[in-house]
PDB file of C-alpha atoms in Angstrom:
ATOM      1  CA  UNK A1215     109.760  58.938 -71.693  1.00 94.00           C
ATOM      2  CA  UNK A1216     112.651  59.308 -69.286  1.00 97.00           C
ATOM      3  CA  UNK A1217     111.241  58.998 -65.540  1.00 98.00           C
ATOM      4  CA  UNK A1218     113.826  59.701 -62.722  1.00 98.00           C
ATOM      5  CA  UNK A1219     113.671  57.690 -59.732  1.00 98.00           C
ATOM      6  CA  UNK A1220     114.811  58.683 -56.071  1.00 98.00           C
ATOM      7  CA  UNK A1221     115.896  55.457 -54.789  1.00 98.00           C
ATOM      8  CA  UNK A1222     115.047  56.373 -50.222  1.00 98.00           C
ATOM      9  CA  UNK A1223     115.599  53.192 -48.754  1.00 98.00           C
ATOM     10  CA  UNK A1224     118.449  54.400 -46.915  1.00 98.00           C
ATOM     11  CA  UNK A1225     116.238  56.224 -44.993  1.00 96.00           C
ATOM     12  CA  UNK A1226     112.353  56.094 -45.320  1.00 93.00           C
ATOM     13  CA  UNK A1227     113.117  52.364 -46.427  1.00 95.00           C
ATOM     14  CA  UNK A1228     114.883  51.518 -42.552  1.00 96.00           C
ATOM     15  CA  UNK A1229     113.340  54.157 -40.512  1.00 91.00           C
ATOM     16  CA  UNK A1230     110.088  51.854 -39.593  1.00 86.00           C
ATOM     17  CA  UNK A1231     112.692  48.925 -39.604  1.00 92.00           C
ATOM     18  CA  UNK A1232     113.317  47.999 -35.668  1.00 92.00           C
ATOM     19  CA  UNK A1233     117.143  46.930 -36.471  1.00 96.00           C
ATOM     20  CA  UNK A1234     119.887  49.232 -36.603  1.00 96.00           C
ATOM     21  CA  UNK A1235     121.948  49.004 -39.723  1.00 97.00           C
ATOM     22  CA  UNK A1236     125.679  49.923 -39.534  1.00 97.00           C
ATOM     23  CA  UNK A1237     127.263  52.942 -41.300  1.00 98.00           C
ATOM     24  CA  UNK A1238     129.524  50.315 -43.218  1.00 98.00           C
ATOM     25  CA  UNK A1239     126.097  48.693 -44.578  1.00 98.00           C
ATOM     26  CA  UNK A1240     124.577  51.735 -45.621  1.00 98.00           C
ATOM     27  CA  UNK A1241     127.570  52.741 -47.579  1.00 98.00           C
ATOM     28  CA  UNK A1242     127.625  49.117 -49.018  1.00 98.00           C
ATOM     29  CA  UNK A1243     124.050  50.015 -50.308  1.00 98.00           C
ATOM     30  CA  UNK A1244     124.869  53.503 -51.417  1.00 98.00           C
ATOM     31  CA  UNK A1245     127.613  51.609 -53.915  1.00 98.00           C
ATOM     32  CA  UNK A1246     125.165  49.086 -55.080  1.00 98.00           C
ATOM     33  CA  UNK A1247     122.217  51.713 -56.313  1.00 98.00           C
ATOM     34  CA  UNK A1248     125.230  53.509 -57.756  1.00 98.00           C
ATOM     35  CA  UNK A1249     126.434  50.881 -59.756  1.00 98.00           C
ATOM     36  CA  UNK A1250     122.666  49.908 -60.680  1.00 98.00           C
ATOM     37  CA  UNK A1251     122.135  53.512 -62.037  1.00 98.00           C
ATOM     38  CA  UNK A1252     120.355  55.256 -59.570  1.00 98.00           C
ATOM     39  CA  UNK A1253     121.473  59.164 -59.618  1.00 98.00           C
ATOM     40  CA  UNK A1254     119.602  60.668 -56.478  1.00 98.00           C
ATOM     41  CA  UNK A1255     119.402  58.898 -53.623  1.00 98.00           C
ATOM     42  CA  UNK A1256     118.065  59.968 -49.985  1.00 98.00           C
ATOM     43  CA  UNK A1257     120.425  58.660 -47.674  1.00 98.00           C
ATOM     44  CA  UNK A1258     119.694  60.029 -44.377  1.00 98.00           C
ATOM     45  CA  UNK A1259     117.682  61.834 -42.035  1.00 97.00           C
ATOM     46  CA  UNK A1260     118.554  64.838 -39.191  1.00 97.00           C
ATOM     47  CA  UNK A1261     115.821  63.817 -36.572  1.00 94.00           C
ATOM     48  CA  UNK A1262     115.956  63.225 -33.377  1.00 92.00           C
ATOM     49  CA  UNK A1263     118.113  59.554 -32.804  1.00 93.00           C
ATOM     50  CA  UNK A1264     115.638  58.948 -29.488  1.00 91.00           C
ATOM     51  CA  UNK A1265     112.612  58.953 -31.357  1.00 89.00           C
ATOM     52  CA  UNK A1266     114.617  57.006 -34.778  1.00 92.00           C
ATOM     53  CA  UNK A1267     117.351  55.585 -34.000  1.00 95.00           C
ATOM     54  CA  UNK A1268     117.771  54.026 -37.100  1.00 96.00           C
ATOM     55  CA  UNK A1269     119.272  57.587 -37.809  1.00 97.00           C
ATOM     56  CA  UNK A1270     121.471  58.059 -35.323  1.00 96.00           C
ATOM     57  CA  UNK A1271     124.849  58.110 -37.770  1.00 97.00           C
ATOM     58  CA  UNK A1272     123.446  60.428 -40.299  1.00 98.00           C
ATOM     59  CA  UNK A1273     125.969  62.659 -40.088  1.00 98.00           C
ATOM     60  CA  UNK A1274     128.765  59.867 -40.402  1.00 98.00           C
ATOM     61  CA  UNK A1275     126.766  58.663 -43.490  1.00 98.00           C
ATOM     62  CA  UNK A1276     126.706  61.604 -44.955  1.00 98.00           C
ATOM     63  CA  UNK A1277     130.358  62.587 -44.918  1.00 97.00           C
ATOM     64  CA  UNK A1278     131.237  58.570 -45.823  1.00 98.00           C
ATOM     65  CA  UNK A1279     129.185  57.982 -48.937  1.00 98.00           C
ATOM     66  CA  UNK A1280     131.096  57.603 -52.163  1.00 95.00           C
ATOM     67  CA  UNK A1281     131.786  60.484 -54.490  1.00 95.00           C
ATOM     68  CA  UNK A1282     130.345  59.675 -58.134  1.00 96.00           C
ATOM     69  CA  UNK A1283     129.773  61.815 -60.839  1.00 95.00           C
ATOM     70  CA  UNK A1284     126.622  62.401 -61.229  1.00 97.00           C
ATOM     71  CA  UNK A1285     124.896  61.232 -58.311  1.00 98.00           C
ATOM     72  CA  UNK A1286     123.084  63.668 -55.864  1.00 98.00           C
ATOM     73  CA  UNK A1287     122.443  62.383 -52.158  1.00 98.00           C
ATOM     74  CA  UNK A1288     119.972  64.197 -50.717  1.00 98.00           C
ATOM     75  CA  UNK A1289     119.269  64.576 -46.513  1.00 98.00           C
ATOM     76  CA  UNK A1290     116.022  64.748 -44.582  1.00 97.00           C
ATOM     77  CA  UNK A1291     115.187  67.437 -42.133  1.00 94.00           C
ATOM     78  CA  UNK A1292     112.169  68.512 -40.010  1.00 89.00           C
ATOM     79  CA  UNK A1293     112.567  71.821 -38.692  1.00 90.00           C
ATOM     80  CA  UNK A1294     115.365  74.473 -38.600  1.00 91.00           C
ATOM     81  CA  UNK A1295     117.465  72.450 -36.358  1.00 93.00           C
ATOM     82  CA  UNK A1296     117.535  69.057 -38.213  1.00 94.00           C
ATOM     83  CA  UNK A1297     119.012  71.595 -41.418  1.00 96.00           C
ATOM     84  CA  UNK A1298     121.644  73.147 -39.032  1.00 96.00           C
ATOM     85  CA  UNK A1299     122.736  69.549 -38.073  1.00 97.00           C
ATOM     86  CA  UNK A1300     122.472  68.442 -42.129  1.00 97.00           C
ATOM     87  CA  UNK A1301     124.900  71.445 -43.256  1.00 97.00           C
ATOM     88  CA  UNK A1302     126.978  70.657 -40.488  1.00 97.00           C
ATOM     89  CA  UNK A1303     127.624  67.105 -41.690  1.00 97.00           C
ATOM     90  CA  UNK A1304     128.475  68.519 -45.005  1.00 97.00           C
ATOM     91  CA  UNK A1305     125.291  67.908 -46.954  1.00 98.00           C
ATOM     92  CA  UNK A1306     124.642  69.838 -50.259  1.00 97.00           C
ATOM     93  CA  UNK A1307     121.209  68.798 -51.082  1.00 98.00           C
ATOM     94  CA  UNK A1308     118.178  68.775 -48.008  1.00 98.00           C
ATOM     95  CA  UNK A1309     114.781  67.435 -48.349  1.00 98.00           C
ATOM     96  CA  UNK A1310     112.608  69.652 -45.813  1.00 97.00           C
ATOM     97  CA  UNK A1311     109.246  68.266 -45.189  1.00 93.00           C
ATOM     98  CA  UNK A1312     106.446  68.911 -43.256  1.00 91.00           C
ATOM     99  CA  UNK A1313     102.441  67.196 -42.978  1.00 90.00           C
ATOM    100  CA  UNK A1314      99.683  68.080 -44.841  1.00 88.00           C
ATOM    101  CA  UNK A1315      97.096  67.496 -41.599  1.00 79.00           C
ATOM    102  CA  UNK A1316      97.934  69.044 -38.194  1.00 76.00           C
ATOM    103  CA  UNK A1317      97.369  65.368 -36.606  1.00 64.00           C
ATOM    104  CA  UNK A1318     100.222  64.202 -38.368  1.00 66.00           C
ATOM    105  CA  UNK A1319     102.575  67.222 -38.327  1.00 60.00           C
ATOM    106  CA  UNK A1320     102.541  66.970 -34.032  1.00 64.00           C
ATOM    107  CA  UNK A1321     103.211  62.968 -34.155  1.00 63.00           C
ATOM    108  CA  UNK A1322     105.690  63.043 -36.484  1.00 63.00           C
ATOM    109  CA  UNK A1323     107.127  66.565 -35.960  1.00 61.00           C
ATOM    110  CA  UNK A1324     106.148  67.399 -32.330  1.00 69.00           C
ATOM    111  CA  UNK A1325     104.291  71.001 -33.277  1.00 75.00           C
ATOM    112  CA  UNK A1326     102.108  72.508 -35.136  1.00 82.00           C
ATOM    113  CA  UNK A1327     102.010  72.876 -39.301  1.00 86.00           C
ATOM    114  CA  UNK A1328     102.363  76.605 -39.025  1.00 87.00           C
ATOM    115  CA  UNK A1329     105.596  76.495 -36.131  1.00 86.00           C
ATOM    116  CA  UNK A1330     107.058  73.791 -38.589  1.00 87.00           C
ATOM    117  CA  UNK A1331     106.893  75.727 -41.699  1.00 93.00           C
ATOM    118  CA  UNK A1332     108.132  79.364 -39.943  1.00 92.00           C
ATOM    119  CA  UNK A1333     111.010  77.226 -38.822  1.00 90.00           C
ATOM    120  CA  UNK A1334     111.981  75.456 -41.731  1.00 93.00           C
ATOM    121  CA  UNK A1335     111.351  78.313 -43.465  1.00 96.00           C
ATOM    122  CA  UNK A1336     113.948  80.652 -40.992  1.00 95.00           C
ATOM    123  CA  UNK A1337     116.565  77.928 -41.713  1.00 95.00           C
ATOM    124  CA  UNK A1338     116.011  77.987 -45.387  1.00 97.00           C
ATOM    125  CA  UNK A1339     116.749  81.611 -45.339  1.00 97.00           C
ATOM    126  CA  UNK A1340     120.536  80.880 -43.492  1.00 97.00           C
ATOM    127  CA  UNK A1341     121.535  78.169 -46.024  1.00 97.00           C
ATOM    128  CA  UNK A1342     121.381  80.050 -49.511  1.00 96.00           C
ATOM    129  CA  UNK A1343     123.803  77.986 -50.597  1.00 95.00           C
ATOM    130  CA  UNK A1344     122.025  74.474 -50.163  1.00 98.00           C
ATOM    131  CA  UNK A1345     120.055  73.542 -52.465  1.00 98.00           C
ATOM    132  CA  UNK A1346     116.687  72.425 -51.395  1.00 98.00           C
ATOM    133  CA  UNK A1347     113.830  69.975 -52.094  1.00 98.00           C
ATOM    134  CA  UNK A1348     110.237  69.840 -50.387  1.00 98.00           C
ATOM    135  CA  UNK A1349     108.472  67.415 -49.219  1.00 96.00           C
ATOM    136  CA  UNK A1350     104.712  66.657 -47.728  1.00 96.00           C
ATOM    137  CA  UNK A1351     104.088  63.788 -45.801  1.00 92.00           C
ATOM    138  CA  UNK A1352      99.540  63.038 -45.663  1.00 92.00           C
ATOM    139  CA  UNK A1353      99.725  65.184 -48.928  1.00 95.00           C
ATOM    140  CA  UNK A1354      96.239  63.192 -49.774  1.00 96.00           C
ATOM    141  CA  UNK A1355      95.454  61.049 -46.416  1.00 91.00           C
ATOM    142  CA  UNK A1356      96.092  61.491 -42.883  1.00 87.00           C
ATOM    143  CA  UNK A1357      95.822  57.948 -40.471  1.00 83.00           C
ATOM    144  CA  UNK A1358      94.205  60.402 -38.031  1.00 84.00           C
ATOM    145  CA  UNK A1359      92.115  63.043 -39.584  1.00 86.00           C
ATOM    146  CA  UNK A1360      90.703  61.225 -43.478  1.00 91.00           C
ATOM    147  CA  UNK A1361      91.083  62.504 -46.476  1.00 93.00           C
ATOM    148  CA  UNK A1362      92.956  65.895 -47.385  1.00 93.00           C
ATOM    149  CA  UNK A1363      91.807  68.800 -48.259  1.00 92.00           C
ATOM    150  CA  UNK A1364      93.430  69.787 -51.596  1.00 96.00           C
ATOM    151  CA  UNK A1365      93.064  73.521 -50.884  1.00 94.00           C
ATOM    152  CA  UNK A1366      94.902  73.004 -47.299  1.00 90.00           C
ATOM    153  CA  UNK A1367      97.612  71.063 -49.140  1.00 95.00           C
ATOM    154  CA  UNK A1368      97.818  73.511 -51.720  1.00 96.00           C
ATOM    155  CA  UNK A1369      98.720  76.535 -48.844  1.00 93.00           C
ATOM    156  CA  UNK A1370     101.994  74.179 -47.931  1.00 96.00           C
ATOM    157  CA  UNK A1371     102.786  73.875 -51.221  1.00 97.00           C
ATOM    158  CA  UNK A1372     102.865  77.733 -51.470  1.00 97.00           C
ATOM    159  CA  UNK A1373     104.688  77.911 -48.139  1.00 96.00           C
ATOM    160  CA  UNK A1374     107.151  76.131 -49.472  1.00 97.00           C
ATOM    161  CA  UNK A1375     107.134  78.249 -52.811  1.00 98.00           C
ATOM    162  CA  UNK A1376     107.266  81.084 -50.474  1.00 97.00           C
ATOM    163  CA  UNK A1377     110.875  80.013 -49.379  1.00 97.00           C
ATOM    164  CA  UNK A1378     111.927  79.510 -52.927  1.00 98.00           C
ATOM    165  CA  UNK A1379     111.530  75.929 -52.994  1.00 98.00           C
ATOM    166  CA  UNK A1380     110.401  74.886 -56.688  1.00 97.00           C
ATOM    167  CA  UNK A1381     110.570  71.491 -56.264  1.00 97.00           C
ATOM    168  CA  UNK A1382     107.746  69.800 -54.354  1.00 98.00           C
ATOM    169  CA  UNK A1383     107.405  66.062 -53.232  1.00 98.00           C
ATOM    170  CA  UNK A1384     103.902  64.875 -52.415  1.00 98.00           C
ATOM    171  CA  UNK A1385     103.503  61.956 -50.474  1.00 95.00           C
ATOM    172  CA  UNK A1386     100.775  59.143 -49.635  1.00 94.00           C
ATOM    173  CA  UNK A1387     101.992  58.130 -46.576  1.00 89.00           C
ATOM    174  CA  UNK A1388      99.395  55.907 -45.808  1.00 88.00           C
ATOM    175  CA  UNK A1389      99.490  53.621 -48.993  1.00 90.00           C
ATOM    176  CA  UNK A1390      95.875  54.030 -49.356  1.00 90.00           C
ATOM    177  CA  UNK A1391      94.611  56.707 -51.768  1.00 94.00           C
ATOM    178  CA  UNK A1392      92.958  55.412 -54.248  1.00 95.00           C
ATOM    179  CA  UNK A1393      94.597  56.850 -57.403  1.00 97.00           C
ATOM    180  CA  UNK A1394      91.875  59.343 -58.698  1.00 97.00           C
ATOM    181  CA  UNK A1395      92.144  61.089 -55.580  1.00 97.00           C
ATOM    182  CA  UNK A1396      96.179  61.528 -55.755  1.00 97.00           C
ATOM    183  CA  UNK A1397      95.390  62.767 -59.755  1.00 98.00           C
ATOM    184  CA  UNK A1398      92.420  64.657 -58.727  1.00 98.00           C
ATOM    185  CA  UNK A1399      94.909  66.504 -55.996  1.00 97.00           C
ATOM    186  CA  UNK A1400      97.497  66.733 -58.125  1.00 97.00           C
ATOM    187  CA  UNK A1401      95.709  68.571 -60.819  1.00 97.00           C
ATOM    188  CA  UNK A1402      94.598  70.961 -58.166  1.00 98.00           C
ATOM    189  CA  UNK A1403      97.538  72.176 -57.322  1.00 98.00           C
ATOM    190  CA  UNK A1404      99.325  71.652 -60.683  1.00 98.00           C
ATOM    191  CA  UNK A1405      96.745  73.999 -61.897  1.00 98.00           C
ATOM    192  CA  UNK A1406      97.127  76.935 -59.145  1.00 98.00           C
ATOM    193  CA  UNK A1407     101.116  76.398 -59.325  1.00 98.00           C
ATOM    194  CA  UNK A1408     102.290  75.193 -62.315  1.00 98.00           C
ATOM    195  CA  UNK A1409     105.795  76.623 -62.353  1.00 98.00           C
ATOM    196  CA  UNK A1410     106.815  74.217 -60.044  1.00 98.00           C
ATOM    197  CA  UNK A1411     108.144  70.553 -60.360  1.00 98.00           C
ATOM    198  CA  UNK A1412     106.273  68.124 -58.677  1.00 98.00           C
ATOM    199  CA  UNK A1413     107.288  64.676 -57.387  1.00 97.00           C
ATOM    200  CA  UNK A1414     105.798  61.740 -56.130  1.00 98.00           C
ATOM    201  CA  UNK A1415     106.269  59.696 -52.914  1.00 97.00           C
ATOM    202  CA  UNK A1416     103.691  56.352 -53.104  1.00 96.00           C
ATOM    203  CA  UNK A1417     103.353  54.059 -49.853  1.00 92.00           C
ATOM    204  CA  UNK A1418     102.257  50.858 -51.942  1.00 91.00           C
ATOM    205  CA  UNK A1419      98.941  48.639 -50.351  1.00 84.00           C
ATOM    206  CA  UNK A1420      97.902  45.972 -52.483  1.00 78.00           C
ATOM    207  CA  UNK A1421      99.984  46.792 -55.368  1.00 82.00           C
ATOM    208  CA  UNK A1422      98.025  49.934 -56.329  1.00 89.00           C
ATOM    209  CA  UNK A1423     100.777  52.603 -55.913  1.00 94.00           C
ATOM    210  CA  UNK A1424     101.994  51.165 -59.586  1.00 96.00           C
ATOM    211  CA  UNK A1425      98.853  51.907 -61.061  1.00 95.00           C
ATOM    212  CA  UNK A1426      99.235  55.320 -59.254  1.00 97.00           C
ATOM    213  CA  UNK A1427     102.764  55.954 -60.918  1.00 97.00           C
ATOM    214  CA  UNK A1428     101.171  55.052 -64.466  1.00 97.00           C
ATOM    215  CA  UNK A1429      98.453  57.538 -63.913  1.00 97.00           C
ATOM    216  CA  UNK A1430     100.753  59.990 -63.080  1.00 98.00           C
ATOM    217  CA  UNK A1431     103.215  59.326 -65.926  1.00 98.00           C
ATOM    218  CA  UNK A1432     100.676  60.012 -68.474  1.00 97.00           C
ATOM    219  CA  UNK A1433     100.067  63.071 -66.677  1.00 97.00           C
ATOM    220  CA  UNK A1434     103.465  64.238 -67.075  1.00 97.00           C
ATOM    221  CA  UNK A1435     104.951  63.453 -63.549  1.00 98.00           C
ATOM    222  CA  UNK A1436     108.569  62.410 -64.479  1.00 97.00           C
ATOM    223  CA  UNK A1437     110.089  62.056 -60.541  1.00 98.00           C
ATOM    224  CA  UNK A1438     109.132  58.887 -58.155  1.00 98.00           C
ATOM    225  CA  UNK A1439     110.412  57.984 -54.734  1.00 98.00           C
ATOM    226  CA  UNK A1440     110.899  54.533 -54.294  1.00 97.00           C
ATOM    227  CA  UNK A1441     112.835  51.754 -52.005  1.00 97.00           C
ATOM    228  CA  UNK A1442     114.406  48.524 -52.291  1.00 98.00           C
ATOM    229  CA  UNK A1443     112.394  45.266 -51.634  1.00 96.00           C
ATOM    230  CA  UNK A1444     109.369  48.186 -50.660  1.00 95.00           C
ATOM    231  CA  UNK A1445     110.693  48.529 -47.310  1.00 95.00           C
ATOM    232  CA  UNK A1446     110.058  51.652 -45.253  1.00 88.00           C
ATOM    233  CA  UNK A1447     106.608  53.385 -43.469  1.00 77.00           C
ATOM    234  CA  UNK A1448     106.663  56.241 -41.226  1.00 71.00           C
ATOM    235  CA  UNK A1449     106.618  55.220 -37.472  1.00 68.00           C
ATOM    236  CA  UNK A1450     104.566  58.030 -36.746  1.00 59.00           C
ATOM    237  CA  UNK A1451     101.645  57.452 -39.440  1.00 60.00           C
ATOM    238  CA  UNK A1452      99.425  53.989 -38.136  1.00 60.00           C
ATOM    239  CA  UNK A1453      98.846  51.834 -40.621  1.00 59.00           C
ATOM    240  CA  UNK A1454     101.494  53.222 -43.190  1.00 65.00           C
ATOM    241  CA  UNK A1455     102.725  50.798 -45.970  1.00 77.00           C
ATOM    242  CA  UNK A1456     105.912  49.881 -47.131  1.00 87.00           C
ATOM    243  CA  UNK A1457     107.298  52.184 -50.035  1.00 93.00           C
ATOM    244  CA  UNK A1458     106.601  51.264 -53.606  1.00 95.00           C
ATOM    245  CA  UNK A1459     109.705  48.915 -54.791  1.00 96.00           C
ATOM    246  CA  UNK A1460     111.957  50.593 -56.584  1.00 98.00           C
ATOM    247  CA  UNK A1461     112.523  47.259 -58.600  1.00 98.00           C
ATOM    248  CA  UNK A1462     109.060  46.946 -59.142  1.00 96.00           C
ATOM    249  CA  UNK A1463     108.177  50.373 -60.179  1.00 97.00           C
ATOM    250  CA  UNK A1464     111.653  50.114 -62.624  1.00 98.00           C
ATOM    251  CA  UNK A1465     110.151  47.009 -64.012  1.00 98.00           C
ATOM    252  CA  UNK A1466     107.150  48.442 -64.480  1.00 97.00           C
ATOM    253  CA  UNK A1467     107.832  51.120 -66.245  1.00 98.00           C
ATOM    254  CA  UNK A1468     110.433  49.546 -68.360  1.00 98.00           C
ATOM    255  CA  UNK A1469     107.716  47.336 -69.486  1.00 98.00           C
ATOM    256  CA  UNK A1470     105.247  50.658 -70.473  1.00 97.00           C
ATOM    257  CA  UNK A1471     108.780  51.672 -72.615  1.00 98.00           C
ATOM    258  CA  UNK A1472     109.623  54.695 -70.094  1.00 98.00           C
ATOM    259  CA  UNK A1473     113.618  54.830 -69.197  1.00 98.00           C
ATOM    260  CA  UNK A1474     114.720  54.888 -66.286  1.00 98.00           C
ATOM    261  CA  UNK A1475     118.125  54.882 -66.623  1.00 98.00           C
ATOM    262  CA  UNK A1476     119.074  52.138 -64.065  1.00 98.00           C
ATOM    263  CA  UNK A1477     120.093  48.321 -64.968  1.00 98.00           C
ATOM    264  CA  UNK A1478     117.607  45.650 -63.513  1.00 98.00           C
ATOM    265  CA  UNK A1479     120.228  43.068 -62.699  1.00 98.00           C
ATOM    266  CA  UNK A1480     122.127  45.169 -60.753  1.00 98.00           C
ATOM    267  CA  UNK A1481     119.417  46.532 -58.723  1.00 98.00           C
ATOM    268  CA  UNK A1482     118.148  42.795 -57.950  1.00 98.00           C
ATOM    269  CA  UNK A1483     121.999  42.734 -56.156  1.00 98.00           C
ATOM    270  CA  UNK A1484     120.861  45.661 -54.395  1.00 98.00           C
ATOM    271  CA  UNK A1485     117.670  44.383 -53.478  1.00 98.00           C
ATOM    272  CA  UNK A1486     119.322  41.337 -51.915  1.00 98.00           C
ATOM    273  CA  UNK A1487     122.179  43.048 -50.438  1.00 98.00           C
ATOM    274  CA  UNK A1488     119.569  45.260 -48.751  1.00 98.00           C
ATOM    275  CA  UNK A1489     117.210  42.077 -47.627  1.00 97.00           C
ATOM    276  CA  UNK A1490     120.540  40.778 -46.187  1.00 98.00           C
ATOM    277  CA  UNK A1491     121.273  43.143 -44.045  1.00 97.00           C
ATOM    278  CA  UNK A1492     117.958  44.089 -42.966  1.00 96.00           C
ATOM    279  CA  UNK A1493     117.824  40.662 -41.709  1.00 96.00           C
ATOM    280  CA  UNK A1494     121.022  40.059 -39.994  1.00 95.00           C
ATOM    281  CA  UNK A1495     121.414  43.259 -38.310  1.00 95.00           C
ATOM    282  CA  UNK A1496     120.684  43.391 -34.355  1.00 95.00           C
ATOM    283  CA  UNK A1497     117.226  44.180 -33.650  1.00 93.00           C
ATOM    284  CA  UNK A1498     116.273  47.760 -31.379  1.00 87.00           C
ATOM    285  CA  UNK A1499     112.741  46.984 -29.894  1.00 63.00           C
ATOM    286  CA  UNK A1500     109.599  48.264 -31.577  1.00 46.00           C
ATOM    287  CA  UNK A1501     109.618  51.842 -31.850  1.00 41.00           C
ATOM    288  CA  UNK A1502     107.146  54.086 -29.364  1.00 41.00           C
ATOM    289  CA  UNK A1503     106.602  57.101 -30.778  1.00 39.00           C
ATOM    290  CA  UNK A1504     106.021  58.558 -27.639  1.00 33.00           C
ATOM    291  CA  UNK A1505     109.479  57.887 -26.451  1.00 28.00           C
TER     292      UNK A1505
END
């Protein structure tokens, strides 16, 4: 089966990272998950720089990476102002996301679900041209509020579907669902909205979010988020893992006989390029999300 794989360590993968990583790096990465395979790749996010700085040069990022054919970058935005900022800086494809729990969606987003969604949703409705992606961060657990109900998740998924969005990420932010609960969610909403395409976003603790992505595969999920070396978290979310490694999940399923598309040996040079910098760039502080 051919699984496509969103490589996001350009931005979920150094957001929770407390180094900033110069434009010239990024683009270095960019290049290397190119030449590894990788097709779609998130590369930056339009929040606001005081709360992650790590994001500060999105819009320099953005209008730097390399043209290939082929590949699809894709920007992250949080309300109608982070999409204004995104088209500005010239990008084609945005990723507009909003919580599953109102706990989450006012540390991570500053307001409520419902103010999020009516602004994203105003925005939307400006940019026909701009092709969008959704995304739903607590999709299944929230650090502050438990487990997710599936029927609250399903009415942002239909938000979403509301601004003619057909393509929906869901995301375990936490690391922590165990996977019968992602499935069990899943089905729930595959069921009362099947026309849509659903992805995956897995935070990995202890090595389960593989086990999650096999589930899933044999349910027909096709579309993974992943990041180099499993870096990333959300600063926002306590207690969020690292992202599932994109060279472990490619691994993995090359070993069930799924294609991925994307060479191994080049993505370990990614992987290492990526540790490299992480390492040697200056450090920032720890972040305070109250800042």
């Amino acid at each position: 089966m051919k699984v496509e794989i969103t490589d996001v360590f350009l931005r979920d993968g150094l957001q929770d990272e407390a180094v900033l990583v110069t434009t010239a790096h990024k683009l270095e990465i960019a290049e290397a998950l190119i030449a590894a395979g990788l097709k779609r790749i998130e590369a930056a996010s339009f929040v606001n720089p005081k709360r992650v700085p790590q994001m500060a040069d999105a819009a320099e990022v953005i209008a730097a990476l390399p043209v290939a054919p082929g590949v699809t970058y894709t920007s992250l935005a949080l309300n109608g102002r982070g999409i204004e900022r995104a088209v500005d800086a010239g990008a084609t494809d945005i990723a507009v996301v909003t919580s599953a729990s109102q706990a989450h969606s006012n540390a991570n987003a500053g307001q409520a679900i419902e103010d999020a969604l009516a602004s994203l949703a105003s925005a939307v409705a400006r940019f026909p041209g701009t092709r969008f992606v959704a995304g739903i961060s607590t999709a299944f657990t929230c650090p502050f509020e438990g487990t997710v109900d599936p029927e609250y998740l399903l009415r942002v998924v239909r938000a979403f579907k509301d601004m003619g969005i057909n393509d929906v990420g869901l995301a375990d932010t936490l690391g922590t669902t165990p996977t019968e609960q992602v499935l069990a969610s899943m089905e729930h909403i595959r069921q009362a909205e099947p026309d849509l395409t659903y992805y995956l976003h897995l935070h990995n603790a202890h090595g389960q979010a593989l086990a999650t992505a096999s589930a899933a595969v044999d349910t027909g999920i096709i579309r993974f988020d992943a990041a180099l070396g499993g870096y990333g978290g959300c600063p926002f979310a306590p207690g969020a893992h690292g992202n599932i490694a994109t060279e472990e999940l490619v691994r993995h399923l090359h070993d069930a006989g799924h294609d991925t598309g994307i060479d191994e040996t080049r993505l370990a040079e990614a992987v290492r390029l990526a540790r490299d910098v992480v390492t040697n760039s200056p450090a920032i502080g720890l972040l305070d999300p109250a800042r």
